[in-house]
mmCIF file of C-alpha atoms and ligand atoms in Angstrom:
data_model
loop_
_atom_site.group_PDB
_atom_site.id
_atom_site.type_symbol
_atom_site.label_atom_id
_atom_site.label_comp_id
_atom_site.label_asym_id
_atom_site.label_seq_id
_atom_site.Cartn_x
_atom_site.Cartn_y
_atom_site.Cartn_z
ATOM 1 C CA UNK U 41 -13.152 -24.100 0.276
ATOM 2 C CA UNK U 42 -16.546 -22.113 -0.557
ATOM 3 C CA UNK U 43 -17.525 -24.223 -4.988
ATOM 4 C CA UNK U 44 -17.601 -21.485 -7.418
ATOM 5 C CA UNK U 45 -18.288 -21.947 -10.861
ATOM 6 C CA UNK U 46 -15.702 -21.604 -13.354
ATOM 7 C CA UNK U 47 -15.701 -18.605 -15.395
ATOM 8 C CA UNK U 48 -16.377 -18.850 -18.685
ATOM 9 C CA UNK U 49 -15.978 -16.498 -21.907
ATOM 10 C CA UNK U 50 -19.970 -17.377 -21.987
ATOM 11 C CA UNK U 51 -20.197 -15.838 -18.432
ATOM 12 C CA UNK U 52 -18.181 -13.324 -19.011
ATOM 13 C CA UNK U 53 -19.763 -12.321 -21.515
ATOM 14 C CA UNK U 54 -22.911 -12.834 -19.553
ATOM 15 C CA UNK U 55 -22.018 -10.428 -16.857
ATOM 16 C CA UNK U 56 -21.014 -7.738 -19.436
ATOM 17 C CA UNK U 57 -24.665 -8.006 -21.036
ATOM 18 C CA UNK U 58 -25.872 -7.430 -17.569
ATOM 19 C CA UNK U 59 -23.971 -4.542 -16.972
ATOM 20 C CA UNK U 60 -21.956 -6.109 -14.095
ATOM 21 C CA UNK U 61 -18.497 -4.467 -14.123
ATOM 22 C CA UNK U 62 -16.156 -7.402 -14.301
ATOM 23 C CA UNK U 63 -13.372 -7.983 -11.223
ATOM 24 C CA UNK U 64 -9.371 -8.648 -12.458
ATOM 25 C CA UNK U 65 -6.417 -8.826 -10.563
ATOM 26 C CA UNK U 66 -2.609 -10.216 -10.957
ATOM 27 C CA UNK U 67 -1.543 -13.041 -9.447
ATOM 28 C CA UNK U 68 1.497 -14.465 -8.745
ATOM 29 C CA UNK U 69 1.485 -17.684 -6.054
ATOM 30 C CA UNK U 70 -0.855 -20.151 -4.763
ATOM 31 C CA UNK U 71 -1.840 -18.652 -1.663
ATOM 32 C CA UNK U 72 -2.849 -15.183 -3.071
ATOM 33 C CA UNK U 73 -4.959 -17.188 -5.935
ATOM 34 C CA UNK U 74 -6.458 -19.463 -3.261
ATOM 35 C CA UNK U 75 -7.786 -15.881 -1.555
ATOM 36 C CA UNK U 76 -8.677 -14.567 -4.635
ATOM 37 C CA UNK U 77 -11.058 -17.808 -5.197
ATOM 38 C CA UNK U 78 -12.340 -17.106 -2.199
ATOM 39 C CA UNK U 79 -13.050 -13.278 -2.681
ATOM 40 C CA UNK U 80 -14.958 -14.458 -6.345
ATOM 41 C CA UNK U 81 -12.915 -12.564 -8.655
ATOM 42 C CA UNK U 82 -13.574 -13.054 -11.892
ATOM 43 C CA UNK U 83 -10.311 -13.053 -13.943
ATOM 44 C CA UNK U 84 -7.259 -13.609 -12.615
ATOM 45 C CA UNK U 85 -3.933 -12.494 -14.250
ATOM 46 C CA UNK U 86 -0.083 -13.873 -14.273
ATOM 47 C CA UNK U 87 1.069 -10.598 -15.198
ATOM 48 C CA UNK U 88 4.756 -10.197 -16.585
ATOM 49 C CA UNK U 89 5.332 -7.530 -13.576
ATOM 50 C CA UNK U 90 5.827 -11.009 -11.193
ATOM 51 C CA UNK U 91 9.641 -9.890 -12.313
ATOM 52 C CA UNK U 92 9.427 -6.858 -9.935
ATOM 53 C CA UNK U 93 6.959 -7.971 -7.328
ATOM 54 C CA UNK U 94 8.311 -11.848 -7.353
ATOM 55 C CA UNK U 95 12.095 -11.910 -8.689
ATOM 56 C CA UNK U 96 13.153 -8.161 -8.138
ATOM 57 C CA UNK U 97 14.067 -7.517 -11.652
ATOM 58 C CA UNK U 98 14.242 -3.316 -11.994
ATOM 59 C CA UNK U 99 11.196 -4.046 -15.103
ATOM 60 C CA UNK U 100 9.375 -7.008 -16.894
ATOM 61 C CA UNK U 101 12.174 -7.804 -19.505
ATOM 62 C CA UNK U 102 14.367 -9.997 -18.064
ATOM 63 C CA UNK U 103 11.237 -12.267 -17.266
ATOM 64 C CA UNK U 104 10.644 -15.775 -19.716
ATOM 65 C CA UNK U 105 8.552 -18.668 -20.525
ATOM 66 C CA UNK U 106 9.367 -20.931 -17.807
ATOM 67 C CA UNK U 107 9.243 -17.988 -15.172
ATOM 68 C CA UNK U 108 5.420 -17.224 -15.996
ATOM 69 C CA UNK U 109 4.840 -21.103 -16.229
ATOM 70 C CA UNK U 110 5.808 -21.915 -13.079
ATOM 71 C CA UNK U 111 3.868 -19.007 -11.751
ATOM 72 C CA UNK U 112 0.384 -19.439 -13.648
ATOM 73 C CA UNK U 113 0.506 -23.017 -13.163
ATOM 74 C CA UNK U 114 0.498 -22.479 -9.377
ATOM 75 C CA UNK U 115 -1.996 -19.852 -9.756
ATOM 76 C CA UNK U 116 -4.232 -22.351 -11.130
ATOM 77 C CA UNK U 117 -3.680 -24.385 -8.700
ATOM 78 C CA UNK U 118 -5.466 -21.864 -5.762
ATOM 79 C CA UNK U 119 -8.057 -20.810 -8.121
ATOM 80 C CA UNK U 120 -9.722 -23.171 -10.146
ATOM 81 C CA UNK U 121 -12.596 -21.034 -11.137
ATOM 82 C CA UNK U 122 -11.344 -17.832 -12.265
ATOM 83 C CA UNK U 123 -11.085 -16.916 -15.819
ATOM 84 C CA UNK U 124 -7.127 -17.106 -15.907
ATOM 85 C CA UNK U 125 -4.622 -15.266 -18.219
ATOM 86 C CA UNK U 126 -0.804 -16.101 -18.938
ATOM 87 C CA UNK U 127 0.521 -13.191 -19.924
ATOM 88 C CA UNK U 128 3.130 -13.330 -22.887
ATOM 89 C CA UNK U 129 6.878 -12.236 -21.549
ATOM 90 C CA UNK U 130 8.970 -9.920 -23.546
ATOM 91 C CA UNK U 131 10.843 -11.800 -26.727
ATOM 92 C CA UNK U 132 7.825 -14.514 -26.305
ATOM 93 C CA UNK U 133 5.305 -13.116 -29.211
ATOM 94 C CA UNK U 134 7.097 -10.323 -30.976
ATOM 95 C CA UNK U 135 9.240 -12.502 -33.301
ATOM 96 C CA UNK U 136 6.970 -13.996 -34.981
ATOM 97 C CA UNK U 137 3.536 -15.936 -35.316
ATOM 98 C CA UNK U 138 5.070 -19.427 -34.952
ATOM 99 C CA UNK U 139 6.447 -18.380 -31.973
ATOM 100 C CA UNK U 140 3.232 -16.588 -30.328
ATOM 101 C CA UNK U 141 1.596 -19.755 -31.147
ATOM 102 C CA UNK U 142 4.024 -22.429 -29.412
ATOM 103 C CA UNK U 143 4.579 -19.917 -26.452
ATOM 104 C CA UNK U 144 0.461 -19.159 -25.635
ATOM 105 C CA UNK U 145 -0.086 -23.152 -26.079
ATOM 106 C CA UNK U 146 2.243 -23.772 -23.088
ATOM 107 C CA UNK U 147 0.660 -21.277 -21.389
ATOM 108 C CA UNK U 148 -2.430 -23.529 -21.926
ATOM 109 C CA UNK U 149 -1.304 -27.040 -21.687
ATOM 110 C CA UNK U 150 1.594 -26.597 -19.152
ATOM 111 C CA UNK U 151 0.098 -23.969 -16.927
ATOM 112 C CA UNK U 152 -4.148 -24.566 -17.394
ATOM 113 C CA UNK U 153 -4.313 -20.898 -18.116
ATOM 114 C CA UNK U 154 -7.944 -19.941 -20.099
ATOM 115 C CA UNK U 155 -6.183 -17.580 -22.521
ATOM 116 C CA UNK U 156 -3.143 -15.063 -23.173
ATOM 117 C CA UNK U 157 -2.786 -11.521 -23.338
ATOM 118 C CA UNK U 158 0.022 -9.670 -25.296
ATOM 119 C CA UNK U 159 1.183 -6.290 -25.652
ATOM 120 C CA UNK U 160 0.471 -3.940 -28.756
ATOM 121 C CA UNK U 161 -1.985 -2.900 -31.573
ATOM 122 C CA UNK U 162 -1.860 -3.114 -35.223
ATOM 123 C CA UNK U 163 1.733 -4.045 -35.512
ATOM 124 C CA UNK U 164 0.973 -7.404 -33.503
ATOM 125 C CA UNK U 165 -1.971 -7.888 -35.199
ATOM 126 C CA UNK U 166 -0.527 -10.884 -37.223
ATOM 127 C CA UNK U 167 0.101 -12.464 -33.823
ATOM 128 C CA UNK U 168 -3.128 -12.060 -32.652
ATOM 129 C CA UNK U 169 -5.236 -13.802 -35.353
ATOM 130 C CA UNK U 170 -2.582 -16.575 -35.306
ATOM 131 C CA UNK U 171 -3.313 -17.565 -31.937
ATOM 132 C CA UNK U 172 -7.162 -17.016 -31.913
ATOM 133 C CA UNK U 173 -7.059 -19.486 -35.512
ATOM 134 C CA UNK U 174 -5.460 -22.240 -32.771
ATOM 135 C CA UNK U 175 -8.189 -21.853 -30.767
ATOM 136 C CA UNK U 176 -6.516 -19.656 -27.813
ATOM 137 C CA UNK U 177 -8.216 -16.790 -26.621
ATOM 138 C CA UNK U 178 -6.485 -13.397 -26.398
ATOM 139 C CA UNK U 179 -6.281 -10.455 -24.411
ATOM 140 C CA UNK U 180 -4.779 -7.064 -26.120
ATOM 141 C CA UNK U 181 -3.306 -4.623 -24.102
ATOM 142 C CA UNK U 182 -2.964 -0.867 -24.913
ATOM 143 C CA UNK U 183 -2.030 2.382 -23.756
ATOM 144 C CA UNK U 184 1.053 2.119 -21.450
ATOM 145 C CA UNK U 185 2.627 -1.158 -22.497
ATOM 146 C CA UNK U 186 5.133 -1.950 -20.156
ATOM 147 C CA UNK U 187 7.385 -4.062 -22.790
ATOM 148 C CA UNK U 188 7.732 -0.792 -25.131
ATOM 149 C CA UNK U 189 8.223 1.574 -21.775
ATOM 150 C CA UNK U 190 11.360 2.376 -23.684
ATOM 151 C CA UNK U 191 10.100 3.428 -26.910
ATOM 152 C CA UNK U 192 7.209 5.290 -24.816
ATOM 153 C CA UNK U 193 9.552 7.289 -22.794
ATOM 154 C CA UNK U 194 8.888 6.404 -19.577
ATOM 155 C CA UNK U 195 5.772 4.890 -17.607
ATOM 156 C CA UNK U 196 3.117 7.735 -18.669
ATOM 157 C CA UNK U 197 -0.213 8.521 -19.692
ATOM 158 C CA UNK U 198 -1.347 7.805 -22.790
ATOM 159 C CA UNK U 199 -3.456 9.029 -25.555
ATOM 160 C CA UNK U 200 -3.821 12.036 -23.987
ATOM 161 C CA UNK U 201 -3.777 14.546 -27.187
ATOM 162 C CA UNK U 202 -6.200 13.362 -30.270
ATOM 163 C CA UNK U 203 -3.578 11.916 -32.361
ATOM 164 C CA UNK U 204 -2.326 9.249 -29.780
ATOM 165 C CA UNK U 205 -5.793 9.019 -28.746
ATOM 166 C CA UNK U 206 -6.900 8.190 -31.996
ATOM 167 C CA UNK U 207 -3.778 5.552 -32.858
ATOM 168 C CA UNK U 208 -5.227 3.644 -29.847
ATOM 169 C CA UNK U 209 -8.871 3.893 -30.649
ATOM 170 C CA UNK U 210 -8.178 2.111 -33.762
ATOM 171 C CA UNK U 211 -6.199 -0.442 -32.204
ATOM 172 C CA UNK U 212 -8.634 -1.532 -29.924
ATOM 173 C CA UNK U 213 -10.795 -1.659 -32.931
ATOM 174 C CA UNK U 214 -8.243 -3.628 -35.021
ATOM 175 C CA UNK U 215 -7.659 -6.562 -32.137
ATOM 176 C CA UNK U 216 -11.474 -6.694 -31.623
ATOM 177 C CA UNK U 217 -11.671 -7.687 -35.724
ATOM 178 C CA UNK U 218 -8.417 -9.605 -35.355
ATOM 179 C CA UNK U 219 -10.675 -12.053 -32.792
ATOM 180 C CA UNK U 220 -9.262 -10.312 -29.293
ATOM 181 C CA UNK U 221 -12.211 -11.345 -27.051
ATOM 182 C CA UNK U 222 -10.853 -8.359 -24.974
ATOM 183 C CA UNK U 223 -8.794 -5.303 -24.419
ATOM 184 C CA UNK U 224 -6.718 -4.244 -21.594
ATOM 185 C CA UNK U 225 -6.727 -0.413 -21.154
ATOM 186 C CA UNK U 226 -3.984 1.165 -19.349
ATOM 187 C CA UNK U 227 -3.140 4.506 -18.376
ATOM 188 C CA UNK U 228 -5.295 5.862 -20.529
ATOM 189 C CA UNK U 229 -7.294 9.183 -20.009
ATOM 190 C CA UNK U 230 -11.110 8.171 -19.231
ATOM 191 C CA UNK U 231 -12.646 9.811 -21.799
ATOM 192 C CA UNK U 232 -10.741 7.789 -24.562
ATOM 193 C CA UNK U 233 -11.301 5.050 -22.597
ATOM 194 C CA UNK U 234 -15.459 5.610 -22.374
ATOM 195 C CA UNK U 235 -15.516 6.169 -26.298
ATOM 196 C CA UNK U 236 -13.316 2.829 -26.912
ATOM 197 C CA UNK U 237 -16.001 0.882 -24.590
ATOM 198 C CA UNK U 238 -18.872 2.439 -26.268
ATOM 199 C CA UNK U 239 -17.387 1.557 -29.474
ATOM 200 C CA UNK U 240 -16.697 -2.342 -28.484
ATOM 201 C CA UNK U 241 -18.729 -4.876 -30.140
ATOM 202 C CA UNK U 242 -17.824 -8.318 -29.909
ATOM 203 C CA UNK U 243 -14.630 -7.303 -27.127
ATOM 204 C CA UNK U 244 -14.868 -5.793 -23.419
ATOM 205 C CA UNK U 245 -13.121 -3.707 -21.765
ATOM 206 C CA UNK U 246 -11.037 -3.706 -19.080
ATOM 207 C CA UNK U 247 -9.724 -0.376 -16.939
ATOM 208 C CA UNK U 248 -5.942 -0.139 -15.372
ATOM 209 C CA UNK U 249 -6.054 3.283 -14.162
ATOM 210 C CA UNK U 250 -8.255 4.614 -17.344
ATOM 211 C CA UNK U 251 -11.157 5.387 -15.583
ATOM 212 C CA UNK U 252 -14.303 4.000 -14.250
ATOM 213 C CA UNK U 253 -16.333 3.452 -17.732
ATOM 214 C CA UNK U 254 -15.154 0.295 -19.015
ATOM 215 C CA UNK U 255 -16.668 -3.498 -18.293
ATOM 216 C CA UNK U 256 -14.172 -4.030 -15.647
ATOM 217 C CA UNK U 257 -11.757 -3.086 -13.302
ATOM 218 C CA UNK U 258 -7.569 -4.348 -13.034
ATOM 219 C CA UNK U 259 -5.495 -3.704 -10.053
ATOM 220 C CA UNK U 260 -1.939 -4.539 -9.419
ATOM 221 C CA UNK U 261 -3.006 -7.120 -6.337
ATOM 222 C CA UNK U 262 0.800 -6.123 -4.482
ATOM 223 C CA UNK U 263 -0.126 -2.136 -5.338
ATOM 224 C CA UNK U 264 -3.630 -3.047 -3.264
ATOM 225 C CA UNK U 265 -1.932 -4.065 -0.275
ATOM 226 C CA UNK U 266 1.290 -2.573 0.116
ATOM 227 C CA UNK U 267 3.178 -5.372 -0.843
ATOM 228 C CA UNK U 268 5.840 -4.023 -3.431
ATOM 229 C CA UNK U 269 8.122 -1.408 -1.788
ATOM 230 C CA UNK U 270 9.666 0.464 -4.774
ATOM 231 C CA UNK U 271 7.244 2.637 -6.154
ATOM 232 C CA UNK U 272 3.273 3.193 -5.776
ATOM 233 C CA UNK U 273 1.494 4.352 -8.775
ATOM 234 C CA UNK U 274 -1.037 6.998 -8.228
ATOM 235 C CA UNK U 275 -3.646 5.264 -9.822
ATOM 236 C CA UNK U 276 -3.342 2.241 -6.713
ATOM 237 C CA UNK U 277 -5.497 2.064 -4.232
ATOM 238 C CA UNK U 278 -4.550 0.713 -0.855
ATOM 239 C CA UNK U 279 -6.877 -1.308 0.634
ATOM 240 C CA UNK U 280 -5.195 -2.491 3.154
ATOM 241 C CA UNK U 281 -1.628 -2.112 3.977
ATOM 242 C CA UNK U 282 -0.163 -5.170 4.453
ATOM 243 C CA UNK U 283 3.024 -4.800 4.030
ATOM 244 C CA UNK U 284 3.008 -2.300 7.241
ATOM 245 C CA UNK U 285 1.306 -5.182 9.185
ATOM 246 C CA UNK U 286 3.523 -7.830 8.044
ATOM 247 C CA UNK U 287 6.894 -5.377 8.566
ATOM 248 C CA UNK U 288 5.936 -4.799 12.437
ATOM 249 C CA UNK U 289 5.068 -8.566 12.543
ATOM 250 C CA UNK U 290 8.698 -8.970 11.394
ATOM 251 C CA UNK U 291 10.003 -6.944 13.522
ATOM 252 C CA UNK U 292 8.254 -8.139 16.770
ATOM 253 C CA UNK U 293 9.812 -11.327 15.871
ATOM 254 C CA UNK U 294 13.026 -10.559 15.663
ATOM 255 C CA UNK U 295 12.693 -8.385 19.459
ATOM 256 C CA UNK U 296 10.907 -12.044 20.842
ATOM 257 C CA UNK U 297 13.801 -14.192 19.494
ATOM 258 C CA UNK U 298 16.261 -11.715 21.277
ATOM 259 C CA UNK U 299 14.278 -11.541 23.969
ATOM 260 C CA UNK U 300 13.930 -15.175 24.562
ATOM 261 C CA UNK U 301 10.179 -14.826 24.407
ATOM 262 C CA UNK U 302 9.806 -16.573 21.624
ATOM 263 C CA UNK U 303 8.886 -19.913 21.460
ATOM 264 C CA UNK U 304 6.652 -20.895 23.864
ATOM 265 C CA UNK U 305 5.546 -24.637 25.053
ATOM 266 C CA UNK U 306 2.457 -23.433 22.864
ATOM 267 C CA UNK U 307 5.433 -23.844 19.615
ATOM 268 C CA UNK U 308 7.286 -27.021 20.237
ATOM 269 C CA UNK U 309 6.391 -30.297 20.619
ATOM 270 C CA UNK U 310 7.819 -32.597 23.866
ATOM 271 C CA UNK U 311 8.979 -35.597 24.569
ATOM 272 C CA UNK U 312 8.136 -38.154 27.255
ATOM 273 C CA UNK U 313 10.082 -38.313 30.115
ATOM 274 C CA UNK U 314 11.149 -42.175 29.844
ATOM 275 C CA UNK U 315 11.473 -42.130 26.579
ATOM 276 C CA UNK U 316 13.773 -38.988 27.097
ATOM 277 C CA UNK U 317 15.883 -41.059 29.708
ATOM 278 C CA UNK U 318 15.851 -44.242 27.668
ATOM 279 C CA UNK U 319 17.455 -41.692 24.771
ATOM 280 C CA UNK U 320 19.922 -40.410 27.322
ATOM 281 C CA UNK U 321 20.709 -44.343 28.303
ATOM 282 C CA UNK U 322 21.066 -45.375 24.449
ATOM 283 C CA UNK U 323 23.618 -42.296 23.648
ATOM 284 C CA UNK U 324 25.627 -42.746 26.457
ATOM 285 C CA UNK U 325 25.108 -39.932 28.425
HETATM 286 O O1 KIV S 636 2.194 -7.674 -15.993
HETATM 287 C C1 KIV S 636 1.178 -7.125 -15.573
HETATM 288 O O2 KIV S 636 0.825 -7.179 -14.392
HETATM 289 C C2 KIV S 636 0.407 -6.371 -16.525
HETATM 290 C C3 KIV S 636 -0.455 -5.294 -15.970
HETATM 291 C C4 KIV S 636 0.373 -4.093 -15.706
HETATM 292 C C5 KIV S 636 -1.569 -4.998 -16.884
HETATM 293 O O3 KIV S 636 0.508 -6.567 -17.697
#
């Protein structure tokens, strides 16, 4: 395994001041995070949408604490160095501040995560500031907000007229004073998205689908290869599709099992021939 150093909120930081757009994908498993080590991202999220691409769940609600704990804690495990987030499941923040407290500290001590990110603007404010004062950096997360896809009336673009636009200008601005050392943009046309990077002083921000001007760059890791059957967002790019590779490897399986061609000395392991015989002697046979 190729050292790398850990990211930092220093480096991060760091990079931004150099104008070096920052790398972020979700992660689920060990394997993907040990790849994603290897490929230097930079931050690495557990996102909430592990209960489509993992469990199968039709959206993120059903999804809790111990779900995303066992699944950052393994992404940890493959990727030591990246800057990692725990994202906060529905029902895990919203309640109240005592509770967005307790739940982001297991995200740190259970899992290793670096930080959390939640969903909303002003109203979660509160929340926010709770868990920055105990010492837990957070992520906000704006625009399409797949917790509230209800209340936004579907999965949709938003801020696209100058009163929606303007509601999430001002939150970004609100969880960079409430300590958010970062916002998530997403879905968001690119313009609003430019002006809310412009405007960030002490926050970065990151792009899902909103556009190239930001300080870095999300993408849904199984959208990037293929990997989640149901739906492909138009704002996904495929850079490889891997799920076509790994279906015909399926499928060639099953025809060499059939066939008999499958395995071959190559995939088993043998056995002397007097100790064979001695085994035939002691069974009887
Ligand atoms: O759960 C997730 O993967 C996310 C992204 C959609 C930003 O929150």
């Amino acid at each position: 395994m190729t050292e790398r150093k850990k990211m930092t909120l220093p480096s991060l930081f760091a990079k931004v001041a150099a104008g070096q757009p920052l790398t972020m994908l979700t992660c689920y498993d060990y394997s993907t995070a040990y790849l994603q080590e290897q490929a230097g991202i930079d931050i690495v999220l557990v996102g909430d949408s592990l209960g489509m691409t993992m469990l199968g769940y039709e959206g993120t609600l059903p999804v809790t604490m111990d779900d995303m704990i066992r699944h950052a804690a393994a992404v940890r495990r493959g990727t030591p160095s990246a800057w990692l987030i725990g994202d906060m499941p529905y029902m895990s923040y919203q309640p109240s501040v005592e509770s967005a407290i307790r739940n982001a500290g297991r995200f740190m001590a259970e899992a290793g995560c670096d930080c959390v990110k939640l969903e909303g603007g002003t109203e979660m404010l509160p929340q926010v500031a709770g868990i920055v004062r105990a010492g837990i950096p957070v992520m906000g997360h704006l625009g399409l907000t797949p917790q509230s896809v209800s209340a936004l009336g579907g999965f949709r673009v938003q801020g696209k007229g100058a009163e929606q636009a303007r509601k999430i200008v001002e939150d970004a601005r609100a969880l960079e004073e409430a300590g958010a050392f970062a916002v998530l943009l997403e879905m968001v046309p690119d313009r609003v998205c430019e002006l809310i990077t412009d405007r960030a002083r002490t926050s970065f921000i990151i792009s899902l689908g909103s556009g190239p001007r930001a300080h870095g760059q999300l993408l849904i890791y199984h959208d990037m290869f293929g990997l989640y059957p149901r739906f492909k967002p138009r704002m996904a790019k495929l850079y490889a599709d891997a799920g076509k590779v790994i279906g015909e490897g399926l499928a060639a399986y099953v025809g060499e099992v059939q066939e008999g061609a499958f395995p071959q000395p190559e995939n088993y392991f043998g056995m002397p021939d007097e100790a064979y015989e001695e085994l035939r002697r002691l069974i009887g046979e």
